[in-house]
Short mmCIF file of C-alpha atoms and ligand atoms in Angstrom, two decimals:
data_model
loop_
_atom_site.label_atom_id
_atom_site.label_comp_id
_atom_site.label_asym_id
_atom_site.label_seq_id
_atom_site.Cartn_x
_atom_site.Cartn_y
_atom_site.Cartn_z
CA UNK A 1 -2.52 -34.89 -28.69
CA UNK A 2 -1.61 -36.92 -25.57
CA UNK A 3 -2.77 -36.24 -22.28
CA UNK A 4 0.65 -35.49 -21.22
CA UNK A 5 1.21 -33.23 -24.26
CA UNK A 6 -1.90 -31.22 -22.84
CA UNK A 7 -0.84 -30.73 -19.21
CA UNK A 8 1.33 -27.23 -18.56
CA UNK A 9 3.27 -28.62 -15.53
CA UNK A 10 3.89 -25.43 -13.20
CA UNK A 11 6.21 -28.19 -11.55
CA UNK A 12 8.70 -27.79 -14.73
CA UNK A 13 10.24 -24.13 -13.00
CA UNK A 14 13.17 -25.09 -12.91
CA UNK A 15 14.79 -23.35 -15.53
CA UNK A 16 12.98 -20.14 -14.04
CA UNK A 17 14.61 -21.41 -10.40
CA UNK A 18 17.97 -21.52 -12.17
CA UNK A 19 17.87 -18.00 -14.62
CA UNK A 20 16.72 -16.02 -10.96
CA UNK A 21 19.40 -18.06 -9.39
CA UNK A 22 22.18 -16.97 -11.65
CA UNK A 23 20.65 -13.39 -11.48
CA UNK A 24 21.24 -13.24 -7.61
CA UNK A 25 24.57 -15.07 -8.27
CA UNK A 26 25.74 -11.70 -10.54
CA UNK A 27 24.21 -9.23 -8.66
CA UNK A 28 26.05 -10.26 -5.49
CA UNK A 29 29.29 -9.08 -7.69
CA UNK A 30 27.66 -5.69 -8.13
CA UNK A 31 26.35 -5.37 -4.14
CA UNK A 32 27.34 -6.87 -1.59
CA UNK A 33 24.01 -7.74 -0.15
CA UNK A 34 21.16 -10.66 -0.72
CA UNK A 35 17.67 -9.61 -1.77
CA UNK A 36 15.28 -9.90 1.47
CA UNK A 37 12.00 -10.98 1.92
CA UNK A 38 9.47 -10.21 4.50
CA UNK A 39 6.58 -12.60 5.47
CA UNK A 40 4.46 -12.38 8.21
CA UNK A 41 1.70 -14.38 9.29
CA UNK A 42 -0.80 -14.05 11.23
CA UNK A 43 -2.76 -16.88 13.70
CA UNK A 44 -2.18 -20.71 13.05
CA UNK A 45 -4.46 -20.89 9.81
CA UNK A 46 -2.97 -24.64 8.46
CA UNK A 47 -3.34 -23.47 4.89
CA UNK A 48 -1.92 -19.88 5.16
CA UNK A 49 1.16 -21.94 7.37
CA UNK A 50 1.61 -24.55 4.58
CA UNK A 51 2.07 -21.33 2.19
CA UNK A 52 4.55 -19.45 4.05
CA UNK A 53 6.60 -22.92 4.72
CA UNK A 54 6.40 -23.35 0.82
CA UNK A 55 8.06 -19.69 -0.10
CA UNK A 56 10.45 -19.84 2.46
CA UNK A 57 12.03 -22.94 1.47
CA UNK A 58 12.13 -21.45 -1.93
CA UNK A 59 13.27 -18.13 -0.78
CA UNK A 60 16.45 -20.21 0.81
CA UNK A 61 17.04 -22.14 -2.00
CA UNK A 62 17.63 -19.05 -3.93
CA UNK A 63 20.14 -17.43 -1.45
CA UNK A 64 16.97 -14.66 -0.65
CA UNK A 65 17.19 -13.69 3.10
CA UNK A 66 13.95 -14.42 4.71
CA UNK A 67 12.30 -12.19 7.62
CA UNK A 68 9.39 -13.64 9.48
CA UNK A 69 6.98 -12.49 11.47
CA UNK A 70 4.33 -14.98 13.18
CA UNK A 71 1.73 -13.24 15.23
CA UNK A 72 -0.84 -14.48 17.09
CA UNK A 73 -4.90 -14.30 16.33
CA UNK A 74 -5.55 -12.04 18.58
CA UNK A 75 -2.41 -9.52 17.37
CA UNK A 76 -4.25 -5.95 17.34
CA UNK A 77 -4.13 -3.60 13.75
CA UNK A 78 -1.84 -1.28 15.87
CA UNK A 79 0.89 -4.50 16.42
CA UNK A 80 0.44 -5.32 12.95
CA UNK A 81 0.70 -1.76 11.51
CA UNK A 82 4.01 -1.30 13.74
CA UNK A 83 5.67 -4.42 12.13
CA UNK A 84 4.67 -3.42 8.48
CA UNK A 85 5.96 0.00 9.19
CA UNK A 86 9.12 -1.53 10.79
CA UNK A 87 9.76 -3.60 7.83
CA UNK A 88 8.81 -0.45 5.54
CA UNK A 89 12.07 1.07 7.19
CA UNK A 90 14.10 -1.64 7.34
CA UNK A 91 16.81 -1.45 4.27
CA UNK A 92 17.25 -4.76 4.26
CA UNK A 93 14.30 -5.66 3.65
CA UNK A 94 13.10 -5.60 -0.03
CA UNK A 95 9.89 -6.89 -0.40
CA UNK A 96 7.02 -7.57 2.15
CA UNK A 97 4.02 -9.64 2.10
CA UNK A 98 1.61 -10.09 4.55
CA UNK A 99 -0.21 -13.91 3.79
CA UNK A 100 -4.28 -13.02 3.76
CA UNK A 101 -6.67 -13.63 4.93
CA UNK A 102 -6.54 -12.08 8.20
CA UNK A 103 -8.59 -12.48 11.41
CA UNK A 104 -11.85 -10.43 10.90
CA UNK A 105 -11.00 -7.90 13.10
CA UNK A 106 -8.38 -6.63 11.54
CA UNK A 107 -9.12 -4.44 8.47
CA UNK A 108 -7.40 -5.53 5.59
CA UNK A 109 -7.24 -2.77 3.50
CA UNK A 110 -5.50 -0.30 5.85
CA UNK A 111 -3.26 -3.54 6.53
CA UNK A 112 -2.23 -3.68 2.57
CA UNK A 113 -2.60 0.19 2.24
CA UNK A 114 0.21 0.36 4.85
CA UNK A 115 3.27 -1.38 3.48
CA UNK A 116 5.38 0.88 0.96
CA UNK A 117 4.64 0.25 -2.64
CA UNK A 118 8.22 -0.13 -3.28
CA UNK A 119 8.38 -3.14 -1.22
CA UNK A 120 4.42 -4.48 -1.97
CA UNK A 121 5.60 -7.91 -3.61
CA UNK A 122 1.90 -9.08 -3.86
CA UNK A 123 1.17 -5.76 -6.00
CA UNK A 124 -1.84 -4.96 -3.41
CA UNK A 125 -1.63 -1.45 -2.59
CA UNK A 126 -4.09 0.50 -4.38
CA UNK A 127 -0.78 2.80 -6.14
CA UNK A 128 0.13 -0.97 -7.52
CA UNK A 129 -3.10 -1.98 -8.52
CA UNK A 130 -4.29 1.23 -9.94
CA UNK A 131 -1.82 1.09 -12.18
CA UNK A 132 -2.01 -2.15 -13.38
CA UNK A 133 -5.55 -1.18 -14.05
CA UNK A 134 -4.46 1.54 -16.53
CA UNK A 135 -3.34 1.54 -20.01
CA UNK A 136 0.30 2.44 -20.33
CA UNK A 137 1.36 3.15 -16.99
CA UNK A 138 3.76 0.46 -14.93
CA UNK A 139 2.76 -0.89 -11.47
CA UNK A 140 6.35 -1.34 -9.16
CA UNK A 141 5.02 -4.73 -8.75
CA UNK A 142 1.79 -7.00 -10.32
CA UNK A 143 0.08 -10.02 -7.93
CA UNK A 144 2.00 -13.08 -8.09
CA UNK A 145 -0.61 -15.36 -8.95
CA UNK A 146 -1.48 -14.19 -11.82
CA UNK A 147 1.57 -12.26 -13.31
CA UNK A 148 2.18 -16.83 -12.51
CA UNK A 149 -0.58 -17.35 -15.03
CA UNK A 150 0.21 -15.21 -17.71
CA UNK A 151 4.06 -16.74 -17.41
CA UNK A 152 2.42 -20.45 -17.90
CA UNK A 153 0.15 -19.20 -20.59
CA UNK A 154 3.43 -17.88 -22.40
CA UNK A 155 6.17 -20.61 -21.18
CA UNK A 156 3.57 -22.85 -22.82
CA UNK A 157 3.62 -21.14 -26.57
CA UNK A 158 -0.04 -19.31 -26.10
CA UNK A 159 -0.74 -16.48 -28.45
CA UNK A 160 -3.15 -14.29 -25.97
CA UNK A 161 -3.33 -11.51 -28.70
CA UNK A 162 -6.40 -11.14 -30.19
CA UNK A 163 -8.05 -14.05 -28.17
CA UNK A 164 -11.27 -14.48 -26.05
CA UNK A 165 -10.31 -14.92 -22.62
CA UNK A 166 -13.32 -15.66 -19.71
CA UNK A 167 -12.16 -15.29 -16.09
CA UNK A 168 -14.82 -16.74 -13.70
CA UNK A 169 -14.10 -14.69 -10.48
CA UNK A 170 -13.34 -10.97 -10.06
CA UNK A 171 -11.53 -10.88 -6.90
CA UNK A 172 -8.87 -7.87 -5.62
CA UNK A 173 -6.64 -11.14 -5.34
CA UNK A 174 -6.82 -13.36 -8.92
CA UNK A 175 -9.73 -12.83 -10.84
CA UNK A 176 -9.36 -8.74 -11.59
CA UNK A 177 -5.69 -8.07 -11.88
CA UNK A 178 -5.63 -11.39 -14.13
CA UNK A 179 -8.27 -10.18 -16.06
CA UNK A 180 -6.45 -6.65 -16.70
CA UNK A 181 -3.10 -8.55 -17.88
CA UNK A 182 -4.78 -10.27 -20.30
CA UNK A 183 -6.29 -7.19 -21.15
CA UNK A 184 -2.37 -5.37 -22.04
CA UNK A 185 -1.55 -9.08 -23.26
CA UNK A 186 -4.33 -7.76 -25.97
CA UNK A 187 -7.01 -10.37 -25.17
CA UNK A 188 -10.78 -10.07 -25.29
CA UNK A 189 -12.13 -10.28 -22.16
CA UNK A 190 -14.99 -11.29 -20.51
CA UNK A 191 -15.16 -11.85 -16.41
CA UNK A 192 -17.73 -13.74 -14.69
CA UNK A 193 -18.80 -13.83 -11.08
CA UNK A 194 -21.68 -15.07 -8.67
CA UNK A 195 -24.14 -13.00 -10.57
CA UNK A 196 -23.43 -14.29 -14.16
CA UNK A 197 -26.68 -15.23 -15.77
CA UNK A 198 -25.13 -18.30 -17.82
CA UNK A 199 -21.59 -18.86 -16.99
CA UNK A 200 -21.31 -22.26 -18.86
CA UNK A 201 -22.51 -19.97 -22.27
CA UNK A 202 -19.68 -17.50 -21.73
CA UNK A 203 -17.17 -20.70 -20.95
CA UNK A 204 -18.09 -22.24 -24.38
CA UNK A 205 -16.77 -19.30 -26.24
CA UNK A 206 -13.85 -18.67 -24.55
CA UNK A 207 -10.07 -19.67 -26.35
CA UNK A 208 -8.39 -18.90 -22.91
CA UNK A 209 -10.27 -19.77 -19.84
CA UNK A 210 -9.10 -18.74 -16.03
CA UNK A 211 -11.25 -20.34 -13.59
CA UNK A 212 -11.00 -18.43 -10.02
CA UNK A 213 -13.78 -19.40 -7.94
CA UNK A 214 -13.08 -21.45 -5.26
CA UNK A 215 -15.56 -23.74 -6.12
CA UNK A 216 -14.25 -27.35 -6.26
CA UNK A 217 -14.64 -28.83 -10.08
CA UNK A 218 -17.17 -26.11 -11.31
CA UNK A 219 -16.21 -25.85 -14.94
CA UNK A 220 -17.39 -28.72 -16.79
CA UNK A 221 -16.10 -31.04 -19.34
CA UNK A 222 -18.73 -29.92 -21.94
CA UNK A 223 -18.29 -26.13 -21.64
CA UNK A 224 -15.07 -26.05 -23.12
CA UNK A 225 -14.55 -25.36 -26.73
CA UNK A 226 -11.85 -27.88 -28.69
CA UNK A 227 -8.67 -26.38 -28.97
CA UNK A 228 -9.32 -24.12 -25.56
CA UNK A 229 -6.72 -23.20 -22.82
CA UNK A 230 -7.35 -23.58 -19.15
CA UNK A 231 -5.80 -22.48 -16.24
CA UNK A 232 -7.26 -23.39 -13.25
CA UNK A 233 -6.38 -21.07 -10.13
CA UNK A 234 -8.69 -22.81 -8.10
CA UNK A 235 -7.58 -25.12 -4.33
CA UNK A 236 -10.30 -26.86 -2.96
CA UNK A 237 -9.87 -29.81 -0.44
CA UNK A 238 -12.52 -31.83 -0.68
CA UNK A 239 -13.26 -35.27 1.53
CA UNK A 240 -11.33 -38.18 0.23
CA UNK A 241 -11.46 -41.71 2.67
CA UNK A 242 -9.25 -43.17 0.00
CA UNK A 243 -6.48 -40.41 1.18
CA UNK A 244 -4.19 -40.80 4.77
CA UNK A 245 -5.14 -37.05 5.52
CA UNK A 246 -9.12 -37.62 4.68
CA UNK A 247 -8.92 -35.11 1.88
CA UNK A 248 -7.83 -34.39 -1.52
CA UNK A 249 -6.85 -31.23 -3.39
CA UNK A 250 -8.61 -30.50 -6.62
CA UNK A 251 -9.32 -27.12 -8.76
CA UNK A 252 -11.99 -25.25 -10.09
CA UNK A 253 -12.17 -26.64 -12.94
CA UNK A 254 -13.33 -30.73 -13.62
CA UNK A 255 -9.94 -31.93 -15.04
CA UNK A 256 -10.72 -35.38 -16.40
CA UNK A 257 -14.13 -33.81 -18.32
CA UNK A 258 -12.35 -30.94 -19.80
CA UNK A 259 -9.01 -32.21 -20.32
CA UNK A 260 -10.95 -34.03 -23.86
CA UNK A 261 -11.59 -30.73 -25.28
CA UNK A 262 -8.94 -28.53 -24.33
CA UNK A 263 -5.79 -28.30 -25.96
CA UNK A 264 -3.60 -27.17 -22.56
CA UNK A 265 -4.65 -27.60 -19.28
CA UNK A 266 -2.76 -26.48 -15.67
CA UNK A 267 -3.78 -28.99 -12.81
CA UNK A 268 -4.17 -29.09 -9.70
CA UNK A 269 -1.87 -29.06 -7.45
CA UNK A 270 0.90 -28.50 -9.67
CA UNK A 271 -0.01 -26.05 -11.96
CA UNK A 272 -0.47 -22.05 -10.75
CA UNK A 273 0.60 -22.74 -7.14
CA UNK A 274 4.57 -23.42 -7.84
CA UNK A 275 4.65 -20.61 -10.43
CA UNK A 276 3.43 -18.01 -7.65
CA UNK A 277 6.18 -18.99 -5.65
CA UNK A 278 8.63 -18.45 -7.93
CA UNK A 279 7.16 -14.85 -8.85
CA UNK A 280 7.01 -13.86 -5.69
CA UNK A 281 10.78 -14.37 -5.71
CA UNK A 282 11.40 -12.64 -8.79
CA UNK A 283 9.47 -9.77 -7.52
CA UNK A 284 11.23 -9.51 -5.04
CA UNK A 285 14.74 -9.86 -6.72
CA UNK A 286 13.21 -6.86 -8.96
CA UNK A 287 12.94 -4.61 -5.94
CA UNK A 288 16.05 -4.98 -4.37
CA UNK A 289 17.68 -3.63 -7.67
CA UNK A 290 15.07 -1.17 -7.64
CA UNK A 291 15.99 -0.07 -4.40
CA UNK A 292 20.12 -0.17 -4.63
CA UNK A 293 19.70 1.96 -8.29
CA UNK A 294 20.27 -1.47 -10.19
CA UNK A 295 18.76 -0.86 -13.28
CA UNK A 296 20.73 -3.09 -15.59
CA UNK A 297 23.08 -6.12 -14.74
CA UNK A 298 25.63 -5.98 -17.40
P1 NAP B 1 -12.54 -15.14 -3.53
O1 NAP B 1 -11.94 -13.90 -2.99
O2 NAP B 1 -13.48 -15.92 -2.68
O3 NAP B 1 -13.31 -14.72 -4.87
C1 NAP B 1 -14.07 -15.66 -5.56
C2 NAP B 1 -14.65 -15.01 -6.79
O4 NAP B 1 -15.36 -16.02 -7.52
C3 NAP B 1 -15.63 -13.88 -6.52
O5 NAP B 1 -15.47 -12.89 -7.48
C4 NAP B 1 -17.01 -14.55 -6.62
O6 NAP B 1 -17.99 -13.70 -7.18
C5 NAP B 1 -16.73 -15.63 -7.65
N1 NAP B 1 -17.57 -16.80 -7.38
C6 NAP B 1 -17.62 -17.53 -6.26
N2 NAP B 1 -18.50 -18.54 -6.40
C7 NAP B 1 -19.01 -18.43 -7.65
C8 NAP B 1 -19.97 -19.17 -8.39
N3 NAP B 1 -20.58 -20.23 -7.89
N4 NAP B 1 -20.22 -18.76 -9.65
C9 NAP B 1 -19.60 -17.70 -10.19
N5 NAP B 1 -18.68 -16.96 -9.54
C10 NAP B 1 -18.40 -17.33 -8.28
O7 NAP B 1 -11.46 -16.18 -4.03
P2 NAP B 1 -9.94 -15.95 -4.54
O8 NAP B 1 -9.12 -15.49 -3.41
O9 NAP B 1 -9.95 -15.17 -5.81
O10 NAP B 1 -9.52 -17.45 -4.85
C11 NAP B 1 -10.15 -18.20 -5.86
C12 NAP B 1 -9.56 -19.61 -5.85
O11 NAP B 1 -8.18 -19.52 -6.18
C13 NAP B 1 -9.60 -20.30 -4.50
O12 NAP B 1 -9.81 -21.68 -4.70
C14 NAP B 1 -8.21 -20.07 -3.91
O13 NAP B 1 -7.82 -21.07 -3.00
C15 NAP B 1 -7.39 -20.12 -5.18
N6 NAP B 1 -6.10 -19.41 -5.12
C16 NAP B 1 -5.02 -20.08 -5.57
C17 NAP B 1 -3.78 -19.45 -5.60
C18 NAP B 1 -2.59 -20.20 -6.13
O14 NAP B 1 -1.47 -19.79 -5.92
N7 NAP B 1 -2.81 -21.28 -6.88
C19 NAP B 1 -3.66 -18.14 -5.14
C20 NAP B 1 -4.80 -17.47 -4.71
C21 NAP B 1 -6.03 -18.12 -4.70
P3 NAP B 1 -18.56 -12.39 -6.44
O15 NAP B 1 -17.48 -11.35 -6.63
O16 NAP B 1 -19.77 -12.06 -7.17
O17 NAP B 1 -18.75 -12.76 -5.02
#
């Protein structure tokens, strides 16, 4: 197989950009109103920035009304709470998402614990994640990076079924609520983390591997099994004096050293990061028909 045969370009969304597109197009014709998104930010965090720039272009592109609060670094939790709660009330407002992480003195939790789980596009609030947790109940919404992965894995003809999936990293954010989709998707799972005896020895089993670490080029070439799947979640900038901005972006995962054995591979950038986007858009497209009783289109 090629190298380009092996590469799942996130890039190639635009058929997703179009279908969600169309959807908004149609349901325009049913209610006169555009889905809305809420984003707020808070402090001048260059990465977190860069993130909200990249979903609101997207959310305009796709006729979604965007709302957006930036507060400063020193906001206090009562400021913050009041906008979430505004937003929370606010009818045109469909879906809110507040970009992490926060300053340290704010407490996250009664941050994500605030904002309605009707409108909780990033699947956070404990209602949301609880019940993604469970077997056969429905979360309003699932995190957008990896409801992102499991779309890739699928868009790109992956059986999960009956497969041996190993997530390295268990965080609220990636690693756990990936590791429970793959779970329904019918996987066998095993999840890794900083206290993992022998990660590489749980790598070379895997057919599906999700690398969310943070931990620039981690998982090696000769961990992966032939024939293996990879999707690496991972951004990392690490110093590059070859580059005009002094760094480069890579994954979790070494791409060059594993892309021999595996037989699909996301990179990085490219890969997970556009699809989160774009299901962060369809989430919130879901809860504004959700929220005006649209259960059906046609
Ligand atoms: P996080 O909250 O820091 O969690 C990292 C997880 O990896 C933890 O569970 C930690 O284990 C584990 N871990 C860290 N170092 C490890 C090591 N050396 N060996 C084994 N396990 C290790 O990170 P995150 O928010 O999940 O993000 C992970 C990566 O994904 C980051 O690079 C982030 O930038 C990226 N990301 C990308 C997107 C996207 O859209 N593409 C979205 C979100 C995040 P413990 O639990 O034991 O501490």
């Amino acid at each position: 197989m090629s190298r380009k045969d092996k590469i799942i370009d996130g890039k190639k969304i635009a058929s997703e950009i179009q279908e969600l597109y169309s959807e908004i197009q149609v349901l325009k014709t049913v209610i006169p109103k555009k889905p809305g998104l809420a984003v707020i930010l808070v402090g001048n965090r260059k990465d977190s920035q860069a993130y909200v720039r990249m979903k609101k272009k997207m959310a305009r592109r796709l006729e979604i009304v965007d709302f957006e609060k930036n507060l400063p670094e020193n906001v206090s939790q009562e400021e913050l709470l009041q906008v979430v709660k505004d937003y929370n009330n606010n009818p045109d407002v469909n879906g809110i998402l507040v970009q992490l992480p926060l300053p340290k003195h704010i407490d996250e939790e009664t941050i994500l614990n605030a904002i309605s789980p009707e409108k909780d596009v990033d699947g956070f609030s404990p209602i949301n994640m609880g019940n993604l947790c469970m077997k056969g109940r429905e979360p309003l919404f699932v995190p957008c990076t990896p409801k992102g992965c499991i779309e890739l894995l699928k868009r790109s003809g992956v059986n999960i079924s009956g497969k041996k999936a190993v997530i390295v990293g268990r965080s609220n954010i990636v690693g756990l609520p990936i590791s429970f989709l793959l779970l329904h998707e019918n996987a066998t799972i095993t999840i890794c983390h900083s206290r993992t005896k022998d990660i590489a020895k749980e790598v070379k089993d895997a057919d599906i591997v999700i690398a969310a670490l943070g931990a620039p080029e981690f998982v090696k070439g000769d961990w992966i099994k032939k024939g293996a799947v990879i999707i690496d979640v991972g951004i990392n900038a690490v110093p590059d004096k070859t580059k005009k901005r002094g760094y480069r972006l890579v994954g979790d995962v070494d791409f060059d050293g594993c892309l021999k054995n595996a037989s699909k591979i996301t990179p990085v950038p490219g890969g997970v990061g556009p699809q989160t986007i774009i299901q962060l858009m369809k989430s919130t497209v879901e809860g504004f028909k959700r929220q005006n009783g649209i259960k059906k289109l046609l």
